[in-house]
Coordinates of C-alpha atoms and ligand atoms in Angstrom, one line a residue:
M1 CA 0.0 0.0 0.1
D2 CA 1.1 3.5 -0.7
S3 CA 2.2 5.0 2.7
N4 CA 0.9 8.5 1.9
P5 CA -2.9 8.6 1.9
P6 CA -4.3 10.9 -0.9
T7 CA -5.0 14.5 -0.1
T8 CA -8.4 16.0 -0.6
Q9 CA -7.5 17.4 -3.9
Q10 CA -6.2 14.1 -5.0
R11 CA -9.4 12.2 -3.9
K12 CA -11.4 14.9 -5.8
S13 CA -9.6 14.3 -9.0
I14 CA -9.8 10.5 -8.6
D15 CA -13.6 11.1 -8.0
L16 CA -13.9 13.2 -11.0
M17 CA -12.2 10.7 -13.3
Q18 CA -14.2 7.7 -12.1
K19 CA -17.5 9.8 -12.7
I20 CA -16.3 10.6 -16.3
T21 CA -15.0 7.0 -16.8
S22 CA -18.6 5.8 -15.7
L23 CA -20.4 8.3 -17.6
A24 CA -18.3 7.3 -20.8
K25 CA -19.4 3.7 -20.4
R26 CA -22.9 4.0 -19.0
R27 CA -23.6 6.3 -22.1
G28 CA -22.1 4.5 -24.9
F29 CA -18.8 6.5 -25.5
I30 CA -16.0 4.3 -24.3
F31 CA -15.8 0.7 -23.2
P32 CA -13.0 -1.3 -21.8
S33 CA -11.5 -3.5 -24.7
S34 CA -12.3 -7.2 -24.4
E35 CA -14.4 -6.5 -21.2
I36 CA -16.1 -9.9 -21.2
Y37 CA -12.5 -11.5 -20.9
G38 CA -11.4 -9.2 -18.1
G39 CA -10.1 -6.3 -20.3
F40 CA -6.8 -6.2 -22.4
G41 CA -3.7 -4.1 -21.9
S42 CA -5.6 -0.9 -20.9
G43 CA -7.2 -0.7 -24.2
Y44 CA -10.4 1.0 -25.2
D45 CA -13.2 0.7 -27.5
F46 CA -15.4 3.6 -28.8
G47 CA -19.0 3.0 -28.7
P48 CA -21.9 4.5 -30.5
L49 CA -21.5 8.0 -29.2
G50 CA -17.8 7.8 -28.8
V51 CA -17.1 7.1 -32.4
E52 CA -19.5 9.9 -33.6
M53 CA -17.5 12.3 -31.4
K54 CA -13.9 11.1 -32.4
N55 CA -15.1 11.2 -35.9
N56 CA -16.2 14.7 -35.2
I57 CA -12.9 15.7 -33.9
K58 CA -10.9 14.2 -36.8
K59 CA -13.1 15.8 -39.4
I60 CA -12.7 19.3 -37.8
W61 CA -9.0 18.7 -37.4
W62 CA -8.9 17.4 -41.3
D63 CA -11.0 20.2 -42.4
E64 CA -8.9 22.9 -40.6
M65 CA -5.8 21.5 -42.2
T66 CA -6.9 20.7 -45.7
K67 CA -9.5 23.3 -46.2
T68 CA -9.0 26.3 -43.9
Q69 CA -5.0 26.5 -43.8
E70 CA -3.4 26.9 -47.2
N71 CA -1.3 24.5 -49.1
I72 CA -1.8 21.3 -47.2
V73 CA -2.8 18.0 -48.9
G74 CA -3.7 14.7 -47.1
L75 CA -2.3 11.2 -47.0
D76 CA -3.3 7.8 -45.6
A77 CA -0.1 5.8 -45.4
A78 CA 0.2 2.0 -44.4
I79 CA 0.6 1.1 -40.7
L80 CA 3.1 -1.5 -41.5
M81 CA 6.3 -0.2 -43.3
S82 CA 9.7 -1.6 -44.0
P83 CA 11.7 -2.0 -40.8
K84 CA 14.3 0.0 -42.6
V85 CA 12.1 3.2 -42.0
W86 CA 12.5 2.7 -38.2
S87 CA 16.2 2.1 -38.2
A88 CA 16.4 5.4 -40.3
S89 CA 14.2 7.4 -38.0
G90 CA 16.0 6.4 -34.8
H91 CA 13.2 4.7 -33.2
L92 CA 15.0 1.3 -32.7
T93 CA 17.7 3.0 -30.5
A94 CA 17.9 4.4 -27.1
G95 CA 16.3 7.7 -28.4
F96 CA 12.8 6.2 -28.4
A97 CA 12.7 4.6 -25.0
D98 CA 11.4 5.4 -21.7
E99 CA 13.6 5.1 -18.6
L100 CA 12.0 2.7 -16.3
V101 CA 12.7 1.4 -12.7
E102 CA 11.6 -1.9 -11.2
C103 CA 10.3 -2.4 -7.7
Q104 CA 12.6 -5.1 -6.1
K105 CA 9.7 -6.2 -3.8
C106 CA 6.5 -6.5 -6.2
H107 CA 8.5 -6.1 -9.4
K108 CA 6.1 -3.6 -11.0
R109 CA 7.7 -1.3 -13.4
F110 CA 7.3 2.4 -13.5
R111 CA 8.6 5.2 -15.8
L112 CA 11.2 7.2 -14.1
D113 CA 9.5 10.5 -14.7
E114 CA 6.4 9.6 -13.0
I115 CA 7.7 8.5 -9.7
K116 CA 10.0 9.7 -6.8
G117 CA 11.5 7.6 -4.2
K118 CA 9.8 4.3 -3.3
C119 CA 7.5 2.0 -5.1
P120 CA 4.0 3.8 -5.2
E121 CA 2.4 0.2 -4.8
C122 CA 4.2 -1.3 -2.0
A123 CA 6.9 1.2 -0.9
G124 CA 9.7 -1.1 -2.0
M125 CA 13.1 -0.2 -3.0
L126 CA 13.4 0.7 -6.6
S127 CA 16.2 -0.7 -9.1
K128 CA 18.4 1.6 -11.2
P129 CA 16.7 3.0 -14.2
R130 CA 16.9 1.2 -17.4
K131 CA 16.1 1.9 -21.1
F132 CA 12.7 0.2 -22.3
N133 CA 12.1 0.5 -26.1
L134 CA 8.5 1.3 -27.0
M135 CA 8.3 -0.1 -30.4
M136 CA 5.7 -2.9 -30.9
K137 CA 7.3 -5.8 -32.8
T138 CA 5.3 -7.8 -35.4
S139 CA 6.0 -10.5 -38.0
V140 CA 4.8 -10.4 -41.6
G141 CA 4.5 -13.5 -43.6
S142 CA 4.0 -17.1 -42.5
V143 CA 7.5 -17.9 -41.3
E144 CA 8.7 -16.1 -38.1
T145 CA 12.2 -15.4 -39.1
E146 CA 14.3 -12.3 -38.3
A147 CA 13.8 -11.3 -42.2
S148 CA 10.1 -10.9 -41.6
T149 CA 10.1 -8.7 -38.3
T150 CA 8.8 -5.3 -38.5
Y151 CA 7.1 -2.8 -36.1
L152 CA 3.5 -1.4 -35.8
R153 CA 4.2 2.4 -36.4
A154 CA 5.0 4.4 -33.3
E155 CA 4.2 7.7 -35.0
T156 CA 2.2 8.2 -38.3
C157 CA 4.5 11.0 -39.7
Q158 CA 7.2 8.3 -41.0
G159 CA 4.6 7.5 -43.6
I160 CA 4.6 11.0 -44.6
Y161 CA 8.4 11.4 -44.7
V162 CA 8.9 8.1 -47.1
N163 CA 6.2 9.8 -49.4
F164 CA 7.7 13.5 -49.4
E165 CA 8.8 12.9 -53.0
N166 CA 5.7 11.1 -54.1
V167 CA 3.5 14.1 -53.1
L168 CA 6.0 16.6 -54.3
N169 CA 5.9 15.3 -57.8
S170 CA 2.3 13.9 -58.0
M171 CA 0.8 17.3 -56.7
R172 CA 3.3 19.5 -58.3
Q173 CA 3.9 21.1 -54.8
K174 CA 6.5 23.9 -54.2
L175 CA 7.9 24.7 -50.7
P176 CA 6.5 25.5 -48.2
F177 CA 3.6 23.0 -48.0
G178 CA 2.1 20.5 -45.7
I179 CA 1.1 17.0 -45.5
A180 CA -1.6 15.9 -43.0
Q181 CA -2.5 12.5 -41.9
I182 CA -4.8 10.8 -39.3
G183 CA -4.1 7.1 -38.3
K184 CA -3.4 4.6 -35.5
A185 CA 0.1 4.5 -33.8
F186 CA 1.2 2.0 -31.3
R187 CA 3.5 2.1 -28.4
N188 CA 4.3 -0.4 -25.8
E189 CA 3.9 1.9 -23.0
I190 CA 5.1 0.6 -19.5
T191 CA 2.5 2.4 -17.6
P192 CA -0.7 3.1 -19.6
G193 CA -3.3 4.9 -17.6
N194 CA -5.5 7.8 -16.9
F195 CA -8.4 6.2 -18.7
I196 CA -7.6 6.9 -22.5
Y197 CA -4.7 9.5 -21.7
R198 CA -2.1 6.8 -22.3
T199 CA -2.8 3.7 -24.2
R200 CA -0.8 1.3 -26.3
E201 CA -2.9 1.7 -29.3
F202 CA -3.9 5.4 -30.1
E203 CA -4.8 7.8 -32.9
Q204 CA -2.7 10.6 -34.1
M205 CA -3.5 13.6 -36.2
E206 CA -0.3 14.8 -37.7
M207 CA 0.7 17.7 -40.0
Q208 CA 4.1 17.9 -41.3
W209 CA 5.0 21.3 -42.7
F210 CA 8.0 21.4 -45.3
C211 CA 9.8 24.7 -45.5
S212 CA 13.2 26.2 -45.9
P213 CA 15.6 26.2 -43.0
K214 CA 15.5 30.1 -43.1
E215 CA 11.7 30.1 -42.5
A216 CA 11.5 27.4 -39.9
D217 CA 11.5 29.8 -36.9
K218 CA 8.6 31.8 -38.4
F219 CA 6.5 28.7 -39.3
F220 CA 7.1 27.2 -35.8
D221 CA 5.5 30.3 -34.2
Y222 CA 2.8 30.3 -36.6
W223 CA 1.8 26.6 -36.2
Q224 CA 2.0 26.8 -32.3
K225 CA -0.4 29.6 -32.3
Q226 CA -2.7 28.1 -34.7
R227 CA -3.0 24.9 -32.7
M228 CA -3.4 26.8 -29.4
K229 CA -6.3 28.4 -31.1
W230 CA -7.8 25.1 -32.4
Y231 CA -8.4 24.0 -28.8
L232 CA -9.7 27.4 -27.6
D233 CA -12.1 27.7 -30.5
L234 CA -13.5 24.3 -29.6
G235 CA -14.4 25.6 -26.3
I236 CA -11.5 24.7 -24.2
K237 CA -11.2 26.9 -21.0
K238 CA -8.3 29.4 -21.6
T239 CA -7.0 28.7 -18.0
A240 CA -6.6 25.0 -18.5
L241 CA -4.5 25.3 -21.6
R242 CA -0.8 26.2 -21.7
A243 CA 2.1 25.9 -24.2
I244 CA 5.5 24.8 -22.5
E245 CA 9.0 25.1 -24.2
I246 CA 10.8 22.0 -23.7
P247 CA 14.5 22.3 -22.7
A248 CA 17.0 20.5 -25.0
E249 CA 17.8 17.6 -22.6
E250 CA 14.2 16.7 -22.5
R251 CA 13.4 16.9 -26.0
A252 CA 12.3 14.1 -28.4
H253 CA 15.4 12.5 -30.3
Y254 CA 14.5 14.2 -33.6
A255 CA 13.6 17.9 -32.3
K256 CA 15.5 21.0 -32.5
R257 CA 12.9 22.9 -30.7
Q258 CA 9.6 21.4 -29.0
I259 CA 6.6 23.1 -27.4
D260 CA 4.1 20.9 -25.5
I261 CA 0.6 22.1 -25.3
E262 CA -0.7 21.0 -22.2
Y263 CA -4.1 20.7 -20.6
H264 CA -4.8 20.9 -16.7
F265 CA -6.4 17.3 -16.4
P266 CA -7.7 16.0 -12.9
F267 CA -4.4 14.4 -12.7
G268 CA -2.2 17.5 -13.4
W269 CA -1.0 19.5 -16.2
Q270 CA -0.2 16.8 -19.1
E271 CA 0.8 17.1 -22.8
I272 CA -1.8 16.8 -25.6
E273 CA -0.1 17.9 -28.5
G274 CA 3.4 18.3 -29.5
V275 CA 4.8 21.0 -32.0
H276 CA 8.3 20.3 -33.3
N277 CA 10.9 21.8 -35.3
R278 CA 12.3 18.4 -36.6
G279 CA 15.1 20.3 -38.7
D280 CA 16.4 18.3 -41.5
Y281 CA 16.6 15.0 -39.2
D282 CA 14.1 13.0 -41.1
L283 CA 14.6 13.7 -44.7
S284 CA 18.5 13.9 -44.4
N285 CA 18.4 10.3 -42.4
H286 CA 15.9 8.8 -44.9
S287 CA 18.3 9.9 -47.7
K288 CA 21.2 8.4 -46.0
H289 CA 19.6 5.0 -45.3
S290 CA 17.5 4.6 -48.6
G291 CA 20.2 6.1 -50.9
K292 CA 17.4 8.3 -52.5
D293 CA 18.3 12.0 -52.5
L294 CA 15.2 13.9 -50.8
Q295 CA 16.9 17.3 -51.1
Y296 CA 14.7 20.0 -52.7
E297 CA 16.6 22.8 -54.7
G298 CA 19.8 21.5 -53.2
Y299 CA 18.8 21.4 -49.4
Y300 CA 17.0 19.3 -47.1
P301 CA 13.7 20.9 -46.2
Y302 CA 13.2 21.6 -42.4
I303 CA 9.9 20.1 -41.1
I304 CA 7.8 21.7 -38.5
E305 CA 5.3 19.2 -37.0
T306 CA 2.1 19.6 -35.2
S307 CA 1.2 16.1 -33.5
A308 CA -2.0 15.8 -31.7
G309 CA -3.5 12.9 -30.3
A310 CA -7.2 12.0 -31.3
D311 CA -7.9 10.1 -28.1
R312 CA -6.2 12.7 -25.8
S313 CA -8.2 15.4 -27.6
F314 CA -11.4 13.2 -27.1
L315 CA -10.5 13.1 -23.2
T316 CA -9.6 16.9 -23.0
F317 CA -13.0 17.9 -24.7
L318 CA -15.0 15.4 -22.4
I319 CA -13.4 16.5 -19.1
D320 CA -13.6 20.1 -20.1
A321 CA -17.2 20.1 -21.0
F322 CA -18.4 18.0 -17.8
Q323 CA -20.4 20.0 -15.4
E324 CA -22.3 18.9 -12.3
I325 CA -25.0 21.1 -11.2
K326 CA -26.0 20.5 -7.7
G327 CA -29.9 20.7 -7.1
G328 CA -30.6 20.5 -10.7
R329 CA -30.7 23.1 -13.5
T330 CA -34.4 24.2 -13.2
K331 CA -34.6 23.6 -9.3
T332 CA -38.5 23.5 -9.6
T333 CA -39.1 19.9 -9.9
Q334 CA -38.9 16.8 -7.7
A335 CA -35.5 15.9 -9.1
S336 CA -34.2 19.3 -7.7
K337 CA -32.2 17.4 -5.0
E338 CA -30.2 15.5 -7.6
V339 CA -27.0 16.5 -9.2
E340 CA -27.6 17.0 -12.9
V341 CA -24.8 16.3 -15.3
L342 CA -24.5 18.9 -18.4
L343 CA -22.0 18.0 -21.0
K344 CA -21.4 21.4 -22.6
L345 CA -19.5 20.1 -25.6
D346 CA -19.1 22.6 -28.7
K347 CA -22.1 22.0 -31.0
K348 CA -19.3 20.7 -33.7
L349 CA -18.1 18.0 -31.3
A350 CA -21.4 16.8 -29.9
P351 CA -22.1 13.3 -30.9
V352 CA -25.9 13.8 -30.9
K353 CA -27.0 17.0 -32.4
M354 CA -30.8 16.6 -31.5
A355 CA -33.2 14.3 -30.0
V356 CA -37.1 14.1 -30.9
L357 CA -39.4 13.5 -28.1
P358 CA -43.2 13.0 -28.0
L359 CA -44.2 15.0 -25.0
V360 CA -46.2 11.8 -23.4
R361 CA -46.1 8.2 -25.0
N362 CA -49.5 7.2 -24.3
K363 CA -51.0 9.4 -27.0
P364 CA -50.4 7.3 -30.1
E365 CA -51.0 10.4 -32.6
L366 CA -48.1 12.1 -30.7
V367 CA -45.7 9.1 -30.9
K368 CA -46.6 8.8 -34.7
K369 CA -45.9 12.4 -35.3
A370 CA -42.5 12.5 -33.3
K371 CA -41.6 9.1 -35.3
E372 CA -42.4 11.1 -38.5
V373 CA -40.3 14.0 -37.4
Y374 CA -37.4 11.8 -36.4
K375 CA -37.6 10.0 -39.9
L376 CA -37.5 13.6 -41.7
L377 CA -34.2 14.4 -39.7
K378 CA -32.4 11.5 -39.7
P379 CA -30.8 11.6 -43.1
H380 CA -29.5 15.1 -42.4
F381 CA -28.3 15.0 -38.6
V382 CA -27.1 12.5 -35.9
C383 CA -30.4 12.3 -33.9
Q384 CA -32.2 10.2 -31.4
Y385 CA -35.7 9.2 -30.9
D386 CA -36.7 8.9 -27.0
E387 CA -40.1 8.3 -25.5
L388 CA -39.1 6.7 -22.3
G389 CA -39.7 8.3 -18.9
S390 CA -41.0 12.0 -18.0
I391 CA -40.2 14.8 -20.3
G392 CA -37.9 16.3 -17.7
R393 CA -35.9 13.1 -17.3
R394 CA -35.4 12.8 -21.0
Y395 CA -34.3 16.4 -21.2
R396 CA -31.6 15.5 -18.6
R397 CA -30.7 12.4 -20.1
Q398 CA -29.8 14.2 -23.4
D399 CA -28.0 16.9 -21.4
E400 CA -25.8 14.4 -19.9
V401 CA -24.5 13.3 -23.3
G402 CA -24.3 16.9 -24.6
T403 CA -27.1 16.9 -27.3
I404 CA -27.6 20.4 -28.5
L405 CA -31.3 20.6 -29.1
C406 CA -34.4 18.7 -27.9
L407 CA -37.5 18.8 -30.3
T408 CA -40.7 18.0 -28.4
C409 CA -44.0 17.1 -30.2
D410 CA -46.8 18.3 -27.9
F411 CA -50.6 18.8 -28.0
Q412 CA -50.2 22.0 -30.2
T413 CA -48.1 20.1 -32.5
L414 CA -51.3 18.1 -33.7
E415 CA -53.2 21.4 -34.1
D416 CA -50.6 23.5 -36.3
D417 CA -47.9 21.2 -37.1
T418 CA -45.2 23.0 -35.1
L419 CA -43.1 21.7 -32.4
T420 CA -40.7 23.2 -29.6
I421 CA -36.9 23.4 -29.9
R422 CA -35.2 23.4 -26.7
N423 CA -31.5 24.8 -26.5
R424 CA -29.1 22.5 -24.1
D425 CA -27.3 25.5 -22.8
T426 CA -30.0 28.2 -22.3
M427 CA -32.8 25.8 -21.7
K428 CA -35.1 28.3 -23.7
Q429 CA -37.7 26.8 -26.1
T430 CA -38.9 28.2 -29.3
R431 CA -41.7 27.0 -31.5
V432 CA -41.2 26.2 -35.1
K433 CA -43.1 24.9 -38.1
I434 CA -42.2 21.4 -38.9
K435 CA -42.0 21.9 -42.5
E436 CA -39.3 24.5 -42.2
L437 CA -37.5 22.3 -39.5
V438 CA -34.6 21.1 -41.6
D439 CA -33.5 24.7 -42.7
V440 CA -34.2 26.1 -39.1
L441 CA -32.0 23.4 -37.6
K442 CA -29.1 23.6 -40.2
E443 CA -28.9 27.3 -39.4
K444 CA -29.1 26.9 -35.8
L445 CA -26.4 24.3 -35.7
N446 CA -24.0 26.4 -37.7
T447 CA -24.6 29.9 -36.1
Q448 CA -26.1 29.5 -32.8
Ligands
LIG501 N1 5.4 12.5 -34.4 C1 5.7 13.1 -33.1 C2 5.3 12.5 -32.1 O1 4.5 11.3 -32.2 P1 4.7 12.6 -29.5 O2 4.8 13.8 -28.6 O3 5.5 11.4 -29.1 O4 5.1 13.0 -30.8 C3 2.2 13.2 -30.1 O5 3.2 12.3 -29.7 C4 1.1 13.1 -29.5 O6 0.4 11.8 -29.7 C5 0.8 13.4 -27.9 O7 0.9 14.6 -27.7 C6 -0.4 12.6 -27.7 O8 -1.4 13.4 -28.0 C7 -0.5 11.5 -28.6 N2 0.2 10.2 -27.9 C8 1.4 9.9 -27.8 N3 1.6 8.6 -27.1 C9 0.1 8.4 -26.7 C10 -0.3 7.3 -25.9 N4 0.5 6.4 -25.4 N5 -1.5 7.2 -25.8 C11 -2.4 8.2 -26.3 N6 -1.9 9.1 -27.1 C12 -0.7 9.3 -27.3

């Protein structure tokens, strides 16, 4: 047992993470992987609402890079690459390794940067630090020989570097330009944890900006600002976001300069994205190892990289949006003694945009009407139909998953073909004609 009991602040943080993990499972955002077999390797699966929200994050990032920004094209490279890529990139050496210590009593291993003094599990003595490479080995082909050994990619950007020339030529690009990619990456993390914060399989959203060495500093500053703005524009609290300059001795092995964008999680300030000036490290090394000259106009382009985690962004948005309202939001009902949860996600991130609700379910005409409305909206928006429980309870159920709008068919609907639209944040209701509904909703979701 840990000899120091948790402080009040630590207990609050653990409590908050437990609430968020439990909400995520109960409402179909995130499930433990292989749960019926007791879970596996701290992996997680994204449920029906989780996959919608994660897709929203990836789409917003993709559009930002390939539509809003100038001169960035996309790529989707294979996860499995020649093992020579990983020799060239430096990932097979000590550079891509965590320092770990082992408890001499319970033999648990810990990252050196996460621990002080004694074993946090049993207070045993710790061994001297040892390097532990994070690459995940696999074998390709049916015979498990050395020749068929390769690795699951540990960062998606290597697929971009080995395609630098293909993209340059096929798209007739000129420097400066960028290549964006979203995809899975794998690391044999020693201590995965904090829910989906650190896992062994995760998704990265990476953009590599190729430019002349002379312009590298200017673009580094530009991209750092753009990436901070991205999180803030999607509603992240300013006070919970910061950019930290990483000193030379702590930088990734390829980085000439590194800024970590950090979020204030319940478990402390932690990195959610890295902005790196990788200099000519990657293209010069791939030239050397492959024998292919990857210079442009006689020099190796410098690379400014923005490297975000889709899963870490997900966790950040989820935690930042999570609110508990003691006594309830309306404070007029029987439920007012309860704590109500509001997931105040940005409307672009929210997994469900609207819910269609008949006021009561024992009136067949109302149920029929609400189902018709649901059928009308389903091709246009991610929406849900819900008729179970009191209307107040249904509103709360939708607030808990961040649904932006609740559309209620009531008795007036049967008279004049209108319904009410309730706004998640203001709880204000407006009445709208069903025949104008699709246009009104499109406008509300874009401009509200
Ligand atoms: N290409 C540069 C690179 O991979 P990194 O700082 O090692 O840089 C970038 O990783 C981002 O990828 C991190 O900021 C984080 O969002 C995400 N990431 C890295 N390891 C992760 C893990 N084990 N679990 C979840 N996300 C991870």
